Tab-separated table of C-alpha atoms and ligand atoms in Angstrom:
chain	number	residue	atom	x	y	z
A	21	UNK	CA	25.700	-54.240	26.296
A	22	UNK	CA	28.139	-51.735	24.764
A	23	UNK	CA	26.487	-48.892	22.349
A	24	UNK	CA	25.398	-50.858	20.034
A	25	UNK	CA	21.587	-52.997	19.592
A	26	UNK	CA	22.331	-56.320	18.101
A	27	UNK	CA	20.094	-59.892	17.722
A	28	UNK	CA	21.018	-62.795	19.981
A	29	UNK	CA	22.511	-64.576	16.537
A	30	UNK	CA	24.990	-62.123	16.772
A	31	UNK	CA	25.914	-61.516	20.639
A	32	UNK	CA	23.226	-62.176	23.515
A	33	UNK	CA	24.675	-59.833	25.275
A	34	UNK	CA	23.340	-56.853	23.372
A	35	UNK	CA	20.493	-58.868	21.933
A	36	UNK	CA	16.405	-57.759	22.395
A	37	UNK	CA	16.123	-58.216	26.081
A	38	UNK	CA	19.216	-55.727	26.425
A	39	UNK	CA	17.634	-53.130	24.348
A	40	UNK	CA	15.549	-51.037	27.297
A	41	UNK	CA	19.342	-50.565	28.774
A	42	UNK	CA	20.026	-48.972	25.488
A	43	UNK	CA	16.628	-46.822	24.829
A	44	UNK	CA	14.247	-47.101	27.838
A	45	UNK	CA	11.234	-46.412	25.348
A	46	UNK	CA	12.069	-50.561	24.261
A	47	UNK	CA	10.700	-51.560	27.700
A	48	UNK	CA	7.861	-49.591	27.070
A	49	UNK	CA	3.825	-50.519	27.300
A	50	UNK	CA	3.123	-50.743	23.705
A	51	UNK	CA	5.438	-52.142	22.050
A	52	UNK	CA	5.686	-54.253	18.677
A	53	UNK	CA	5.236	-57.520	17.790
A	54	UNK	CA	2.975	-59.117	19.677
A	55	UNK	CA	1.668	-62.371	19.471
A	56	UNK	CA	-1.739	-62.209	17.437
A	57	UNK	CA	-4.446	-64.617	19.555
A	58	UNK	CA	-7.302	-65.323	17.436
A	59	UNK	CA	-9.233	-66.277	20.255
A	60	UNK	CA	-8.941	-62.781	21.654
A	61	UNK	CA	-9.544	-60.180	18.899
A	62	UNK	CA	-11.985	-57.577	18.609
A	63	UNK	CA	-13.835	-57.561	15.404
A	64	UNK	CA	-13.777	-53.967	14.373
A	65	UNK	CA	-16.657	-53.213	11.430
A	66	UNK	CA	-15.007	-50.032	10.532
A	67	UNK	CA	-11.809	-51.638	9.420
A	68	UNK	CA	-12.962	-51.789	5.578
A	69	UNK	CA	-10.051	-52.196	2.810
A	70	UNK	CA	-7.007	-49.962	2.597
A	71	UNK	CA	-6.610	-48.136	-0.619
A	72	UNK	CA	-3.288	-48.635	-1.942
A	73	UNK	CA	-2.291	-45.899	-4.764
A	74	UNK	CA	0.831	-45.783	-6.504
A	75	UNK	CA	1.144	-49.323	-5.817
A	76	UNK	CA	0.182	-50.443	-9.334
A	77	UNK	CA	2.414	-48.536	-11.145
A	78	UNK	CA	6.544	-48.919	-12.006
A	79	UNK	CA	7.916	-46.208	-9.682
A	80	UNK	CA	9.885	-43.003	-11.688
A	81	UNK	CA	13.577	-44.183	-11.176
A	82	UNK	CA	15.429	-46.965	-9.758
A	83	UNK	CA	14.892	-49.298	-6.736
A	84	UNK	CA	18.053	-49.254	-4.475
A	85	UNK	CA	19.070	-52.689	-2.302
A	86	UNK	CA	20.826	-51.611	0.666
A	87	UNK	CA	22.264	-54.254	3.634
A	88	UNK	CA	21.985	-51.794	6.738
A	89	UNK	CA	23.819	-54.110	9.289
A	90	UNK	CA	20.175	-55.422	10.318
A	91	UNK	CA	17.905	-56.232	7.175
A	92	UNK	CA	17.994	-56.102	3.919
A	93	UNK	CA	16.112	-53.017	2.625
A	94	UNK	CA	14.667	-51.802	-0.493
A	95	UNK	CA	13.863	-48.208	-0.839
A	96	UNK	CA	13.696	-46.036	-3.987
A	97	UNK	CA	16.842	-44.263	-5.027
A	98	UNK	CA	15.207	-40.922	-4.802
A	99	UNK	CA	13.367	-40.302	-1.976
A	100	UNK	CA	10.394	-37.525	-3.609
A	101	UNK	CA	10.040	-41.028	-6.398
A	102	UNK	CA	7.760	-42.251	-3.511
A	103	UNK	CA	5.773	-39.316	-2.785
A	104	UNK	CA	2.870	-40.868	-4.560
A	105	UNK	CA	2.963	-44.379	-3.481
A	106	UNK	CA	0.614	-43.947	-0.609
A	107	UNK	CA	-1.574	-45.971	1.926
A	108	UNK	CA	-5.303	-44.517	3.422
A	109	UNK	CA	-8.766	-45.731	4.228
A	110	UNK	CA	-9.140	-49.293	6.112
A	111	UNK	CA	-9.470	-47.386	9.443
A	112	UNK	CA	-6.197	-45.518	9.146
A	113	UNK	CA	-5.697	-41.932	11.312
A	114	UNK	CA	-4.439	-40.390	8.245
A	115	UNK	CA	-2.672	-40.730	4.395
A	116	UNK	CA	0.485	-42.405	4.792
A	117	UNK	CA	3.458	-42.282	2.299
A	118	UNK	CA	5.892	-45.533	1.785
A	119	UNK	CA	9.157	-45.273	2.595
A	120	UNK	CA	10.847	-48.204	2.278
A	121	UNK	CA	10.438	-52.185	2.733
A	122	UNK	CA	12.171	-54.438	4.533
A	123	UNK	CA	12.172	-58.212	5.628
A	124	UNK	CA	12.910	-60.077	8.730
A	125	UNK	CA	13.702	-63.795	8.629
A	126	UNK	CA	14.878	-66.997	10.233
A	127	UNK	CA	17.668	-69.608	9.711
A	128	UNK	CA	17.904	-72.738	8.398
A	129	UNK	CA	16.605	-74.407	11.014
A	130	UNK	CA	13.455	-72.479	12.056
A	131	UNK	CA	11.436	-69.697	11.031
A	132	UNK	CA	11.485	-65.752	11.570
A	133	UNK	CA	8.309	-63.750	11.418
A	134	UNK	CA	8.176	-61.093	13.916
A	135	UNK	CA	4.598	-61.252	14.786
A	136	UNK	CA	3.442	-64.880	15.544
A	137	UNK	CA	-0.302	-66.328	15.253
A	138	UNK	CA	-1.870	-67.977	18.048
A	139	UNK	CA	1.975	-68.607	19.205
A	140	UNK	CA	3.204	-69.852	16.128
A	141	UNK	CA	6.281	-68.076	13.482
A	142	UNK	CA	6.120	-67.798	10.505
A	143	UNK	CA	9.233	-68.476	8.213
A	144	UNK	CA	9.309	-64.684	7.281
A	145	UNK	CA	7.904	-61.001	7.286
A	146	UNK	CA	7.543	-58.221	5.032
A	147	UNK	CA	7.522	-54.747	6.790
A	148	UNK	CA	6.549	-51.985	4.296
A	149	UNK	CA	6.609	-48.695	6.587
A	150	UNK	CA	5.083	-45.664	5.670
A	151	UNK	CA	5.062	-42.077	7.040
A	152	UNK	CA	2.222	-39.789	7.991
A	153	UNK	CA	1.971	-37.332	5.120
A	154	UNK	CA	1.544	-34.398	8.062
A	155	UNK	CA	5.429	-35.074	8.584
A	156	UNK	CA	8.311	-34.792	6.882
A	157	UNK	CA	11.258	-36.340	8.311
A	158	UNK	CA	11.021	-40.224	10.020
A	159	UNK	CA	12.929	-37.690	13.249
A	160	UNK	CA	9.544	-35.876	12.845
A	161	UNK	CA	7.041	-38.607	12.715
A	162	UNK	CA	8.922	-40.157	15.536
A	163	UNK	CA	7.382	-37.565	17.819
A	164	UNK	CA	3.944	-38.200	16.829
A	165	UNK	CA	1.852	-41.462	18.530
A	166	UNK	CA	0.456	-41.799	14.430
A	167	UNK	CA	3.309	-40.971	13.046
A	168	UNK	CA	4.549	-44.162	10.928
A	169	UNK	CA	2.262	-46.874	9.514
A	170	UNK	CA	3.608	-50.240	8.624
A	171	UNK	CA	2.180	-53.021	6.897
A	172	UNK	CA	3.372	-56.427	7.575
A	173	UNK	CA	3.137	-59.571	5.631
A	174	UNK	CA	3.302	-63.525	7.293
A	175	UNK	CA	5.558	-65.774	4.043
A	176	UNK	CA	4.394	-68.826	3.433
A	177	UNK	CA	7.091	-71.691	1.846
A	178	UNK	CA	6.161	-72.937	-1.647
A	179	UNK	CA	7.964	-75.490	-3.269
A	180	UNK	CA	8.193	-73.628	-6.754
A	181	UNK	CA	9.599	-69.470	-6.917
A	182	UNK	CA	7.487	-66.809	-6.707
A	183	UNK	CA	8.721	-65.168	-9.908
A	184	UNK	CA	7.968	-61.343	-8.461
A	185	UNK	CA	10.540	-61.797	-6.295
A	186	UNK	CA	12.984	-62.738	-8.757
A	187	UNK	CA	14.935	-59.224	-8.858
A	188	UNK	CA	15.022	-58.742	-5.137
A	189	UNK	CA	16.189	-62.457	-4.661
A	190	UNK	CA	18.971	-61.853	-7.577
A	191	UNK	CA	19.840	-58.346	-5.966
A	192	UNK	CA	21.463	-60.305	-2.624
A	193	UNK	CA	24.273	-61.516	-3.712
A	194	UNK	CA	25.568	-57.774	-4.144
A	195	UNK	CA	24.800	-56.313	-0.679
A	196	UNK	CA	26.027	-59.451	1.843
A	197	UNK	CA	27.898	-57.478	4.036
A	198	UNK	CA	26.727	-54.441	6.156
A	199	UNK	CA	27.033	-51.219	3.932
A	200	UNK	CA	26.669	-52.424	0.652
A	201	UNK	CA	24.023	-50.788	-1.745
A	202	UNK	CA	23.244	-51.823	-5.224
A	203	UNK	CA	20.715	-49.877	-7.779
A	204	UNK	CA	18.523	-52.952	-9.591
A	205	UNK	CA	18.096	-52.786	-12.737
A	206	UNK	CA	15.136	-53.641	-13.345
A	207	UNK	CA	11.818	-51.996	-12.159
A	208	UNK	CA	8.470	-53.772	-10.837
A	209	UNK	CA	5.596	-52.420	-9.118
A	210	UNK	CA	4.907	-52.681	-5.090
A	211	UNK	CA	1.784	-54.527	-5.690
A	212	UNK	CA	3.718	-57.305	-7.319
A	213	UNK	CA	5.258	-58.299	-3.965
A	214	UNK	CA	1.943	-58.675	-2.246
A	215	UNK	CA	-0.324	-61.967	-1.356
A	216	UNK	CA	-2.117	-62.295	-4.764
A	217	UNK	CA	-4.813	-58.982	-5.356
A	218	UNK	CA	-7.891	-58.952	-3.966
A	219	UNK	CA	-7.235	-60.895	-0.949
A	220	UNK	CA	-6.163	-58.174	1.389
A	221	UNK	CA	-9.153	-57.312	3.334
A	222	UNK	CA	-8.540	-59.673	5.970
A	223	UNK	CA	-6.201	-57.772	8.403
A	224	UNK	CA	-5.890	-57.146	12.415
A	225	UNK	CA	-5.165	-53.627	13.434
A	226	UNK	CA	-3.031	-52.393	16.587
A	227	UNK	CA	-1.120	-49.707	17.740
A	228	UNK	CA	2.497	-50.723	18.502
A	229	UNK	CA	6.412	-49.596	17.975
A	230	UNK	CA	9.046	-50.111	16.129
A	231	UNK	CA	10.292	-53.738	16.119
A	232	UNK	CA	13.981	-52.198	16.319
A	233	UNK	CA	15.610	-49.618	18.922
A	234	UNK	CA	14.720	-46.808	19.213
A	235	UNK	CA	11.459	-48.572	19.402
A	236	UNK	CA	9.278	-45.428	18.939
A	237	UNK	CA	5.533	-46.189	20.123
A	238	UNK	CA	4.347	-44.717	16.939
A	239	UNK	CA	3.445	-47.053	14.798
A	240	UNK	CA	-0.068	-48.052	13.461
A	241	UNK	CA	0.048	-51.797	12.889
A	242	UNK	CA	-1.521	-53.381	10.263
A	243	UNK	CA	-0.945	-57.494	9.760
A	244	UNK	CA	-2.443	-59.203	7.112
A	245	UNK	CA	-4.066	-62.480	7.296
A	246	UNK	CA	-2.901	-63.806	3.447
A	247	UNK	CA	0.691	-65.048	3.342
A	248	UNK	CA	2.821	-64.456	0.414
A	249	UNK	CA	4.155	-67.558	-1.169
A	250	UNK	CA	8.117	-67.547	-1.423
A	251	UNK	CA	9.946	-70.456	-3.012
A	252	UNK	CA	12.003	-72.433	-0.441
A	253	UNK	CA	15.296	-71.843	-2.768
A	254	UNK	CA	14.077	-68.234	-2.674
A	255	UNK	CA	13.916	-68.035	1.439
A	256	UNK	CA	16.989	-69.422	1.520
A	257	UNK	CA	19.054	-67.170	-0.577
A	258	UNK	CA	18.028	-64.390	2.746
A	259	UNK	CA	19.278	-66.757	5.239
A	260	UNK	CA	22.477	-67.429	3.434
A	261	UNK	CA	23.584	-64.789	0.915
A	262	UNK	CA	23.207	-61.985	3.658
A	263	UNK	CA	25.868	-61.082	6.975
A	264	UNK	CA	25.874	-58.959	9.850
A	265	UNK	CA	28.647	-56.192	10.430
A	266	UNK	CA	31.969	-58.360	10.776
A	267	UNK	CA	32.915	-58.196	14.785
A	268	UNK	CA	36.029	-60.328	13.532
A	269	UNK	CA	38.109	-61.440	11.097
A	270	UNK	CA	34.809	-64.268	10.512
A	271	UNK	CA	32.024	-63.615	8.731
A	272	UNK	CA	28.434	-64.108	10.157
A	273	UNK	CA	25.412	-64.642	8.495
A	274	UNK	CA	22.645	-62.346	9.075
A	275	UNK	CA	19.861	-65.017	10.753
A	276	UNK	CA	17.208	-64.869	12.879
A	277	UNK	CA	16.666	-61.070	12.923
A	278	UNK	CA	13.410	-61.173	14.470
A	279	UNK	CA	12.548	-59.459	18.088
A	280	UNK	CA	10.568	-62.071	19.800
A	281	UNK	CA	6.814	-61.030	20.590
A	282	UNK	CA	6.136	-58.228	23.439
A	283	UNK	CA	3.718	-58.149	26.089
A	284	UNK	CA	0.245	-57.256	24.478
A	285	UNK	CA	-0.813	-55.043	28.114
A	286	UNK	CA	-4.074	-53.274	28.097
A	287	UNK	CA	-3.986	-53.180	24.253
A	288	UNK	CA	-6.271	-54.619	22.031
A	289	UNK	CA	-5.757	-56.279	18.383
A	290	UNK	CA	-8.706	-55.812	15.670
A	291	UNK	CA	-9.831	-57.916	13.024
A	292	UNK	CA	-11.158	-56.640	9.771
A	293	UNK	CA	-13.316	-59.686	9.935
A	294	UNK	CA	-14.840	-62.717	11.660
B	28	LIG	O1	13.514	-52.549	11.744
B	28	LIG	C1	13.029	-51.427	11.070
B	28	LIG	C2	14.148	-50.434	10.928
B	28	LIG	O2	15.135	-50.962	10.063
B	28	LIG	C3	13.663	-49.156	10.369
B	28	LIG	O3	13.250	-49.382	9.053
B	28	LIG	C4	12.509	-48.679	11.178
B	28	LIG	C5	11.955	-47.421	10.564
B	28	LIG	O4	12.937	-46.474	10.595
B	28	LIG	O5	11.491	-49.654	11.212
B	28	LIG	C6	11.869	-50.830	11.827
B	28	LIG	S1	10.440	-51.881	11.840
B	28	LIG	O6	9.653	-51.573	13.031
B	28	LIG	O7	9.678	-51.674	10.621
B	28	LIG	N1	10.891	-53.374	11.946
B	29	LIG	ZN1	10.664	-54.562	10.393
């Protein structure tokens, strides 16, 4: 593996199992995702709903689409715009501030989540991370075991579009290769990309890493049980709109950039409920 952390769609040589040559914290004992066993959680009473604030409302400014080489995030243009969309309660060490969202998917052929259930993938997964409020910088959360929360989200294939996902879906098309950026024009709230309200309590609750190097062991995990529904024509448009950094003169779509499931160890997962 050269410098560089890549998926196996791109190279196998400097795909996830080559990562702990890269950063030796990736071959570390808790690290993210894991397989979720439902046979094997630990219901944990205290785990009561998380209170989402700023989620509701249109954000001040613009939401920016960015293809980093890896995913396709969206963050807000300026950064202090998110200082009041915030995560706390549901068992969490602390208030946590959003700082961008991102999604990791599959091919045509099979599906993508990161974290699997009872040894199944999903066809996609929405990471929303957040940063401890104590810190400042992601450098500076880094160094802290609670420094970054992230929420993640299972997709679930519907025949017709999910309609919230309309501007995201039309924003592709101008960031499919590595670099690109693109302010949308129009505005929607967080809360509109979420499984439908009200059905968030059901969650399981670990401490993990980041799914990509460096993999920091930082991260409080949060998974939620309720999929959100993305039209198949919607899922697709990821799969085939998007490409990794050119390593020729070819183009390559950006597929399959998911880090299979980690060895759980002496961790344990939680469940909001029975
Ligand atoms: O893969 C993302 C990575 O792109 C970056 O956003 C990082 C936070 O700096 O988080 C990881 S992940 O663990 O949320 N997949
Ligand atoms: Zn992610």
């Amino acid at each position: 593996a050269g410098g560089q952390w890549c998926y196996d769609s791109q190279d196998p040589k400097c795909g996830p199992s080559h990562w702990k040559e890269l950063k030796a914290t990736c071959g570390g004992d808790k690290q993210s995702p894991v397989n979720i066993d439902r046979r094997r959680l630990q219901r944990d009473s205290g785990l009561g709903d998380i209170l989402f604030e700023g989620y509701d409302q249109a954000p001040p400014g613009k939401w920016r689409l960015a293809n980093n080489g890896h995913t396709v995030v969206l963050s807000l243009a300026s950064e202090l715009a998110s200082e009041h969309i915030t995560i706390s309660g549901g068992g969490l060490p602390s208030r946590y501030r959003a700082l961008q969202l991102h999604f990791h998917w599959g091919s045509p052929a099979g599906n993508g989540s990161e974290h699997t259930l009872d040894g199944r993938q999903l066809p996609m997964e929405l990471h929303i991370v957040h940063i401890n409020v104590k810190y400042r910088t992601l450098a500076e959360a880094k160094g802290h075991p609670n420094g970054l929360a992230v929420l993640g989200f299972f997709f679930q294939v519907s025949e017709t579009p999910n309609a919230n996902y309309n501007t995201i879906v039309a924003g592709l098309r101008n960031v499919s290769q590595a670099g690109d950026s693109v302010d949308l024009a129009s505005t929607f709230r967080l809360s509109t990309l979420l499984p439908h309200a009200g059905r968030l309590s059901g969650y399981y609750r670990y401490q993990g890493s980041l799914t990509t190097p460096d993999c920091s062991e930082v991260v409080v995990w949060t998974v939620f049980e309720e999929p959100v529904e993305i039209g198949r024509e919607q899922l697709r448009a990821f799969v085939s709109t998007l490409h990794f950094p050119a390593a020729g003169p070819t183009l390559l779509k950006m597929t399959n950039n998911f880090r299979p499931p980690q060895p759980l160890r002496s961790r344990k997962v939680f469940a909001s409920r029975a």
